[in-house]
């Protein structure tokens, strides 16, 4: 049986992690032995990975170990597998460790974030056989930086919800319902825009409500911003919930709101479409 490892840098609760789970489960169904490997101490989305029942290893660098020693250790671990799938976001350590990985191991780089010049420089020194961009923009960038590599575009996919998770909106409800699903962080996600948007909507609509699904470092600041604008009653923080709960919340809403500066492929948009 061929052994495949899917390697993460940082594991968040979000689309990148969900897609990796789907890849792992799909490969397992095809008869591969699949494992996950996390190379960062920060793994807030680890419990989401655990739902897959796929074995998880977490190999981090202790303070006393040199980077060279750590990368060699990771390379030796990767060499035990027939194939390595690098889940691109925050996976620079995994790319560096390929210098110490057996050359017979097949390497696929799944790139979830924009390919920048600095990212290109980091990847050029490493050995990988094929690249996958999760959007056409990322696929084009990979081809431009690495014309000698095989590169394909495979758009992210979302799991189809069960029938009892969709079409839950009460059309007689007078409240206009909006939902935000994602990490509560300012970098890239720009969640500080949410209170300002709700303030404008509240001025224009008789009644509206925002459901916020997810957690992150900006939650306390967001709660204060809503309170300062007098909108505490117009927002509900649900925290981190499972996919079934996300689908049910989406299905009750009129609008799904995404306020990011950039998304390579906003998985929540596909999920919102499936939920109507």
mmCIF file of C-alpha atoms in Angstrom:
data_model
loop_
_atom_site.group_PDB
_atom_site.id
_atom_site.type_symbol
_atom_site.label_atom_id
_atom_site.label_comp_id
_atom_site.label_asym_id
_atom_site.label_seq_id
_atom_site.Cartn_x
_atom_site.Cartn_y
_atom_site.Cartn_z
ATOM 1 C CA UNK A 1 0.000 0.000 0.000
ATOM 2 C CA UNK A 2 1.387 3.402 -1.010
ATOM 3 C CA UNK A 3 1.939 5.793 1.901
ATOM 4 C CA UNK A 4 1.050 9.473 1.446
ATOM 5 C CA UNK A 5 1.646 12.302 3.904
ATOM 6 C CA UNK A 6 -0.095 15.678 3.702
ATOM 7 C CA UNK A 7 2.156 18.302 5.277
ATOM 8 C CA UNK A 8 0.996 21.524 6.920
ATOM 9 C CA UNK A 9 2.767 24.556 8.217
ATOM 10 C CA UNK A 10 0.180 26.276 10.376
ATOM 11 C CA UNK A 11 -3.236 24.616 10.653
ATOM 12 C CA UNK A 12 -6.156 27.024 10.811
ATOM 13 C CA UNK A 13 -9.855 26.311 11.057
ATOM 14 C CA UNK A 14 -10.735 27.273 7.512
ATOM 15 C CA UNK A 15 -10.860 26.413 3.846
ATOM 16 C CA UNK A 16 -7.218 25.347 3.516
ATOM 17 C CA UNK A 17 -7.611 22.763 6.254
ATOM 18 C CA UNK A 18 -10.998 21.565 4.997
ATOM 19 C CA UNK A 19 -9.639 21.000 1.475
ATOM 20 C CA UNK A 20 -6.672 19.037 2.854
ATOM 21 C CA UNK A 21 -9.098 16.845 4.819
ATOM 22 C CA UNK A 22 -11.091 16.163 1.653
ATOM 23 C CA UNK A 23 -7.899 15.273 -0.238
ATOM 24 C CA UNK A 24 -6.810 12.932 2.536
ATOM 25 C CA UNK A 25 -10.182 11.197 2.777
ATOM 26 C CA UNK A 26 -10.392 10.904 -1.017
ATOM 27 C CA UNK A 27 -6.959 9.268 -1.232
ATOM 28 C CA UNK A 28 -7.819 6.918 1.640
ATOM 29 C CA UNK A 29 -10.951 5.820 -0.224
ATOM 30 C CA UNK A 30 -8.746 4.976 -3.214
ATOM 31 C CA UNK A 31 -6.643 2.631 -1.086
ATOM 32 C CA UNK A 32 -3.708 4.845 -0.052
ATOM 33 C CA UNK A 33 -2.409 4.937 3.510
ATOM 34 C CA UNK A 34 -2.705 8.640 4.405
ATOM 35 C CA UNK A 35 -1.273 10.580 7.351
ATOM 36 C CA UNK A 36 -1.098 14.281 8.284
ATOM 37 C CA UNK A 37 2.073 16.047 9.439
ATOM 38 C CA UNK A 38 1.992 19.460 11.164
ATOM 39 C CA UNK A 39 5.239 21.465 11.403
ATOM 40 C CA UNK A 40 4.071 24.394 13.542
ATOM 41 C CA UNK A 41 3.301 24.662 17.247
ATOM 42 C CA UNK A 42 0.254 26.779 16.422
ATOM 43 C CA UNK A 43 -2.485 24.451 15.243
ATOM 44 C CA UNK A 44 -5.887 25.951 16.132
ATOM 45 C CA UNK A 45 -7.517 23.874 13.401
ATOM 46 C CA UNK A 46 -6.063 20.553 14.559
ATOM 47 C CA UNK A 47 -9.348 19.416 16.091
ATOM 48 C CA UNK A 48 -10.950 19.863 12.669
ATOM 49 C CA UNK A 49 -8.341 17.524 11.167
ATOM 50 C CA UNK A 50 -9.007 15.003 13.932
ATOM 51 C CA UNK A 51 -12.596 14.661 12.688
ATOM 52 C CA UNK A 52 -11.215 12.802 9.653
ATOM 53 C CA UNK A 53 -9.816 9.978 11.872
ATOM 54 C CA UNK A 54 -6.590 10.170 9.836
ATOM 55 C CA UNK A 55 -3.413 9.803 11.889
ATOM 56 C CA UNK A 56 -1.814 13.163 12.793
ATOM 57 C CA UNK A 57 1.833 13.777 13.643
ATOM 58 C CA UNK A 58 3.097 17.115 14.973
ATOM 59 C CA UNK A 59 6.846 17.648 14.660
ATOM 60 C CA UNK A 60 8.022 21.057 15.873
ATOM 61 C CA UNK A 61 11.427 22.624 16.443
ATOM 62 C CA UNK A 62 12.536 22.898 20.085
ATOM 63 C CA UNK A 63 14.454 26.047 21.028
ATOM 64 C CA UNK A 64 17.747 24.176 21.522
ATOM 65 C CA UNK A 65 17.740 22.530 18.069
ATOM 66 C CA UNK A 66 19.388 24.219 15.089
ATOM 67 C CA UNK A 67 17.347 24.831 11.964
ATOM 68 C CA UNK A 68 19.640 22.590 9.919
ATOM 69 C CA UNK A 69 19.175 19.723 12.358
ATOM 70 C CA UNK A 70 15.406 20.242 12.414
ATOM 71 C CA UNK A 71 15.108 20.342 8.615
ATOM 72 C CA UNK A 72 17.179 17.158 8.325
ATOM 73 C CA UNK A 73 14.903 15.483 10.860
ATOM 74 C CA UNK A 74 11.798 16.529 8.903
ATOM 75 C CA UNK A 75 13.415 15.393 5.647
ATOM 76 C CA UNK A 76 14.084 11.964 7.135
ATOM 77 C CA UNK A 77 10.437 11.711 8.201
ATOM 78 C CA UNK A 78 9.216 12.652 4.719
ATOM 79 C CA UNK A 79 11.552 10.050 3.202
ATOM 80 C CA UNK A 80 9.495 7.281 4.831
ATOM 81 C CA UNK A 81 6.577 7.999 2.492
ATOM 82 C CA UNK A 82 6.015 7.264 -1.186
ATOM 83 C CA UNK A 83 4.438 10.656 -1.777
ATOM 84 C CA UNK A 84 4.312 14.045 -0.077
ATOM 85 C CA UNK A 85 1.568 16.633 -0.588
ATOM 86 C CA UNK A 86 2.611 20.028 0.751
ATOM 87 C CA UNK A 87 -0.391 22.100 1.778
ATOM 88 C CA UNK A 88 1.140 25.365 0.610
ATOM 89 C CA UNK A 89 0.021 28.046 3.069
ATOM 90 C CA UNK A 90 2.713 28.687 5.716
ATOM 91 C CA UNK A 91 4.603 25.538 4.636
ATOM 92 C CA UNK A 92 8.030 27.079 3.966
ATOM 93 C CA UNK A 93 9.674 24.716 6.465
ATOM 94 C CA UNK A 94 8.323 21.735 4.524
ATOM 95 C CA UNK A 95 9.781 23.096 1.285
ATOM 96 C CA UNK A 96 13.160 23.668 2.924
ATOM 97 C CA UNK A 97 13.140 20.125 4.339
ATOM 98 C CA UNK A 98 12.839 18.692 0.811
ATOM 99 C CA UNK A 99 16.588 19.333 0.439
ATOM 100 C CA UNK A 100 17.048 16.466 2.917
ATOM 101 C CA UNK A 101 14.321 14.185 1.535
ATOM 102 C CA UNK A 102 14.948 11.025 -0.484
ATOM 103 C CA UNK A 103 14.798 12.013 -4.199
ATOM 104 C CA UNK A 104 12.585 9.007 -4.978
ATOM 105 C CA UNK A 105 9.693 10.517 -3.001
ATOM 106 C CA UNK A 106 7.040 12.121 -5.235
ATOM 107 C CA UNK A 107 6.321 15.729 -4.174
ATOM 108 C CA UNK A 108 3.159 17.696 -5.011
ATOM 109 C CA UNK A 109 2.919 21.348 -3.973
ATOM 110 C CA UNK A 110 -0.657 22.541 -3.429
ATOM 111 C CA UNK A 111 -0.525 26.332 -3.409
ATOM 112 C CA UNK A 112 -3.359 28.102 -1.602
ATOM 113 C CA UNK A 113 -1.930 31.607 -1.463
ATOM 114 C CA UNK A 114 -0.729 34.120 -4.024
ATOM 115 C CA UNK A 115 2.710 33.322 -5.425
ATOM 116 C CA UNK A 116 4.881 36.374 -4.777
ATOM 117 C CA UNK A 117 8.500 37.021 -5.746
ATOM 118 C CA UNK A 118 9.680 36.336 -2.204
ATOM 119 C CA UNK A 119 7.634 33.133 -2.147
ATOM 120 C CA UNK A 120 9.072 32.180 -5.522
ATOM 121 C CA UNK A 121 12.617 32.606 -4.192
ATOM 122 C CA UNK A 122 11.787 30.388 -1.237
ATOM 123 C CA UNK A 123 10.355 27.652 -3.449
ATOM 124 C CA UNK A 124 12.974 27.757 -6.208
ATOM 125 C CA UNK A 125 15.673 26.189 -4.031
ATOM 126 C CA UNK A 126 13.419 23.217 -3.284
ATOM 127 C CA UNK A 127 12.535 20.040 -5.127
ATOM 128 C CA UNK A 128 8.924 19.325 -6.057
ATOM 129 C CA UNK A 129 7.563 17.520 -9.093
ATOM 130 C CA UNK A 130 4.124 19.004 -9.680
ATOM 131 C CA UNK A 131 2.227 22.059 -8.540
ATOM 132 C CA UNK A 132 -1.481 22.638 -8.034
ATOM 133 C CA UNK A 133 -3.040 26.083 -7.884
ATOM 134 C CA UNK A 134 -6.442 26.272 -6.194
ATOM 135 C CA UNK A 135 -7.476 29.137 -8.464
ATOM 136 C CA UNK A 136 -6.625 30.149 -12.015
ATOM 137 C CA UNK A 137 -4.749 33.201 -10.739
ATOM 138 C CA UNK A 138 -2.446 31.048 -8.594
ATOM 139 C CA UNK A 139 -2.069 28.454 -11.358
ATOM 140 C CA UNK A 140 -0.975 31.155 -13.824
ATOM 141 C CA UNK A 141 1.530 32.514 -11.297
ATOM 142 C CA UNK A 142 2.997 29.050 -10.680
ATOM 143 C CA UNK A 143 3.397 28.490 -14.426
ATOM 144 C CA UNK A 144 5.072 31.888 -14.841
ATOM 145 C CA UNK A 145 7.596 31.288 -12.040
ATOM 146 C CA UNK A 146 8.174 27.576 -12.774
ATOM 147 C CA UNK A 147 7.676 26.919 -16.503
ATOM 148 C CA UNK A 148 9.685 23.685 -16.222
ATOM 149 C CA UNK A 149 7.293 22.177 -13.673
ATOM 150 C CA UNK A 150 4.022 20.413 -14.330
ATOM 151 C CA UNK A 151 1.274 22.677 -12.993
ATOM 152 C CA UNK A 152 -2.469 22.112 -12.903
ATOM 153 C CA UNK A 153 -5.388 24.139 -11.593
ATOM 154 C CA UNK A 154 -7.791 22.214 -9.365
ATOM 155 C CA UNK A 155 -10.405 24.503 -7.880
ATOM 156 C CA UNK A 156 -11.263 23.988 -4.235
ATOM 157 C CA UNK A 157 -14.458 22.088 -3.605
ATOM 158 C CA UNK A 158 -16.969 22.105 -0.774
ATOM 159 C CA UNK A 159 -18.786 19.115 0.633
ATOM 160 C CA UNK A 160 -22.454 18.939 -0.393
ATOM 161 C CA UNK A 161 -24.716 19.551 2.617
ATOM 162 C CA UNK A 162 -27.395 17.092 3.689
ATOM 163 C CA UNK A 163 -30.991 18.001 2.876
ATOM 164 C CA UNK A 164 -31.798 18.915 6.478
ATOM 165 C CA UNK A 165 -29.017 21.541 6.469
ATOM 166 C CA UNK A 166 -30.367 23.686 3.618
ATOM 167 C CA UNK A 167 -33.471 25.747 2.794
ATOM 168 C CA UNK A 168 -33.957 26.693 6.438
ATOM 169 C CA UNK A 169 -34.684 30.392 5.901
ATOM 170 C CA UNK A 170 -38.001 31.610 7.273
ATOM 171 C CA UNK A 171 -39.336 33.922 4.570
ATOM 172 C CA UNK A 172 -41.825 35.424 7.042
ATOM 173 C CA UNK A 173 -38.988 36.558 9.316
ATOM 174 C CA UNK A 174 -38.830 40.396 9.093
ATOM 175 C CA UNK A 175 -35.141 40.453 10.036
ATOM 176 C CA UNK A 176 -32.628 40.723 7.181
ATOM 177 C CA UNK A 177 -30.000 38.132 8.138
ATOM 178 C CA UNK A 178 -26.320 38.372 7.202
ATOM 179 C CA UNK A 179 -23.580 35.877 8.036
ATOM 180 C CA UNK A 180 -19.783 36.071 8.143
ATOM 181 C CA UNK A 181 -17.863 32.788 8.248
ATOM 182 C CA UNK A 182 -14.103 32.861 8.737
ATOM 183 C CA UNK A 183 -11.143 33.587 10.957
ATOM 184 C CA UNK A 184 -11.470 36.697 13.120
ATOM 185 C CA UNK A 185 -8.185 38.309 12.164
ATOM 186 C CA UNK A 186 -7.400 41.692 10.669
ATOM 187 C CA UNK A 187 -4.524 40.682 8.402
ATOM 188 C CA UNK A 188 -6.011 39.796 5.000
ATOM 189 C CA UNK A 189 -9.481 39.040 6.480
ATOM 190 C CA UNK A 190 -10.135 42.719 7.471
ATOM 191 C CA UNK A 191 -12.866 41.885 9.968
ATOM 192 C CA UNK A 192 -12.805 45.466 11.323
ATOM 193 C CA UNK A 193 -15.032 46.308 8.347
ATOM 194 C CA UNK A 194 -17.904 44.238 9.745
ATOM 195 C CA UNK A 195 -19.154 46.752 12.394
ATOM 196 C CA UNK A 196 -18.927 49.638 9.912
ATOM 197 C CA UNK A 197 -20.913 47.721 7.295
ATOM 198 C CA UNK A 198 -23.555 46.784 9.865
ATOM 199 C CA UNK A 199 -23.835 50.418 10.990
ATOM 200 C CA UNK A 200 -24.582 51.510 7.409
ATOM 201 C CA UNK A 201 -27.108 48.698 6.939
ATOM 202 C CA UNK A 202 -28.834 49.467 10.219
ATOM 203 C CA UNK A 203 -29.346 53.042 9.016
ATOM 204 C CA UNK A 204 -30.955 51.810 5.781
ATOM 205 C CA UNK A 205 -32.934 48.769 6.925
ATOM 206 C CA UNK A 206 -35.597 48.509 9.582
ATOM 207 C CA UNK A 207 -34.026 45.402 11.080
ATOM 208 C CA UNK A 208 -30.897 43.391 10.307
ATOM 209 C CA UNK A 209 -28.745 40.880 12.162
ATOM 210 C CA UNK A 210 -25.202 39.579 11.651
ATOM 211 C CA UNK A 211 -24.166 36.038 12.619
ATOM 212 C CA UNK A 212 -20.389 35.692 12.993
ATOM 213 C CA UNK A 213 -19.063 32.141 12.733
ATOM 214 C CA UNK A 214 -15.429 31.521 13.656
ATOM 215 C CA UNK A 215 -12.905 32.667 16.215
ATOM 216 C CA UNK A 216 -9.584 34.463 16.264
ATOM 217 C CA UNK A 217 -7.480 37.173 17.886
ATOM 218 C CA UNK A 218 -9.788 40.058 16.893
ATOM 219 C CA UNK A 219 -12.934 38.825 18.637
ATOM 220 C CA UNK A 220 -12.551 41.065 21.709
ATOM 221 C CA UNK A 221 -11.902 44.141 19.533
ATOM 222 C CA UNK A 222 -14.892 43.289 17.358
ATOM 223 C CA UNK A 223 -17.203 42.914 20.346
ATOM 224 C CA UNK A 224 -16.068 46.341 21.601
ATOM 225 C CA UNK A 225 -16.569 47.950 18.178
ATOM 226 C CA UNK A 226 -20.131 46.628 17.913
ATOM 227 C CA UNK A 227 -20.845 47.853 21.444
ATOM 228 C CA UNK A 228 -19.399 51.318 20.721
ATOM 229 C CA UNK A 229 -21.709 51.604 17.693
ATOM 230 C CA UNK A 230 -24.729 50.463 19.694
ATOM 231 C CA UNK A 231 -25.027 47.238 17.708
ATOM 232 C CA UNK A 232 -24.623 44.606 20.415
ATOM 233 C CA UNK A 233 -28.180 43.369 19.854
ATOM 234 C CA UNK A 234 -27.572 43.120 16.109
ATOM 235 C CA UNK A 235 -24.752 40.581 16.207
ATOM 236 C CA UNK A 236 -24.284 37.017 17.462
ATOM 237 C CA UNK A 237 -20.840 35.444 17.889
ATOM 238 C CA UNK A 238 -21.160 31.678 17.411
ATOM 239 C CA UNK A 239 -17.452 30.867 17.796
ATOM 240 C CA UNK A 240 -15.911 27.857 16.085
ATOM 241 C CA UNK A 241 -18.542 25.286 15.100
ATOM 242 C CA UNK A 242 -18.589 22.165 12.929
ATOM 243 C CA UNK A 243 -19.444 22.172 9.238
ATOM 244 C CA UNK A 244 -23.019 20.986 9.789
ATOM 245 C CA UNK A 245 -23.683 23.970 12.061
ATOM 246 C CA UNK A 246 -22.052 26.325 9.526
ATOM 247 C CA UNK A 247 -24.362 25.049 6.785
ATOM 248 C CA UNK A 248 -27.441 25.486 8.954
ATOM 249 C CA UNK A 249 -26.488 29.070 9.870
ATOM 250 C CA UNK A 250 -25.772 29.882 6.209
ATOM 251 C CA UNK A 251 -29.097 28.390 5.158
ATOM 252 C CA UNK A 252 -31.021 30.759 7.444
ATOM 253 C CA UNK A 253 -29.280 33.873 6.088
ATOM 254 C CA UNK A 254 -30.134 36.125 3.159
ATOM 255 C CA UNK A 255 -26.541 37.189 2.479
ATOM 256 C CA UNK A 256 -23.052 35.768 3.083
ATOM 257 C CA UNK A 257 -20.527 38.553 3.644
ATOM 258 C CA UNK A 258 -16.807 38.273 2.790
ATOM 259 C CA UNK A 259 -14.631 41.296 3.619
ATOM 260 C CA UNK A 260 -11.127 39.974 2.855
ATOM 261 C CA UNK A 261 -8.565 41.959 0.920
ATOM 262 C CA UNK A 262 -7.769 38.815 -1.059
ATOM 263 C CA UNK A 263 -8.915 35.213 -1.258
ATOM 264 C CA UNK A 264 -7.236 32.667 -3.508
ATOM 265 C CA UNK A 265 -10.480 30.712 -3.527
ATOM 266 C CA UNK A 266 -13.053 31.693 -0.922
ATOM 267 C CA UNK A 267 -14.415 28.289 0.061
ATOM 268 C CA UNK A 268 -17.174 29.906 2.122
ATOM 269 C CA UNK A 269 -18.591 31.458 -1.065
ATOM 270 C CA UNK A 270 -19.080 28.016 -2.590
ATOM 271 C CA UNK A 271 -20.595 26.794 0.679
ATOM 272 C CA UNK A 272 -22.962 29.772 0.787
ATOM 273 C CA UNK A 273 -24.092 29.118 -2.781
ATOM 274 C CA UNK A 274 -24.869 25.499 -1.928
ATOM 275 C CA UNK A 275 -26.953 26.711 1.019
ATOM 276 C CA UNK A 276 -28.933 29.130 -1.114
#
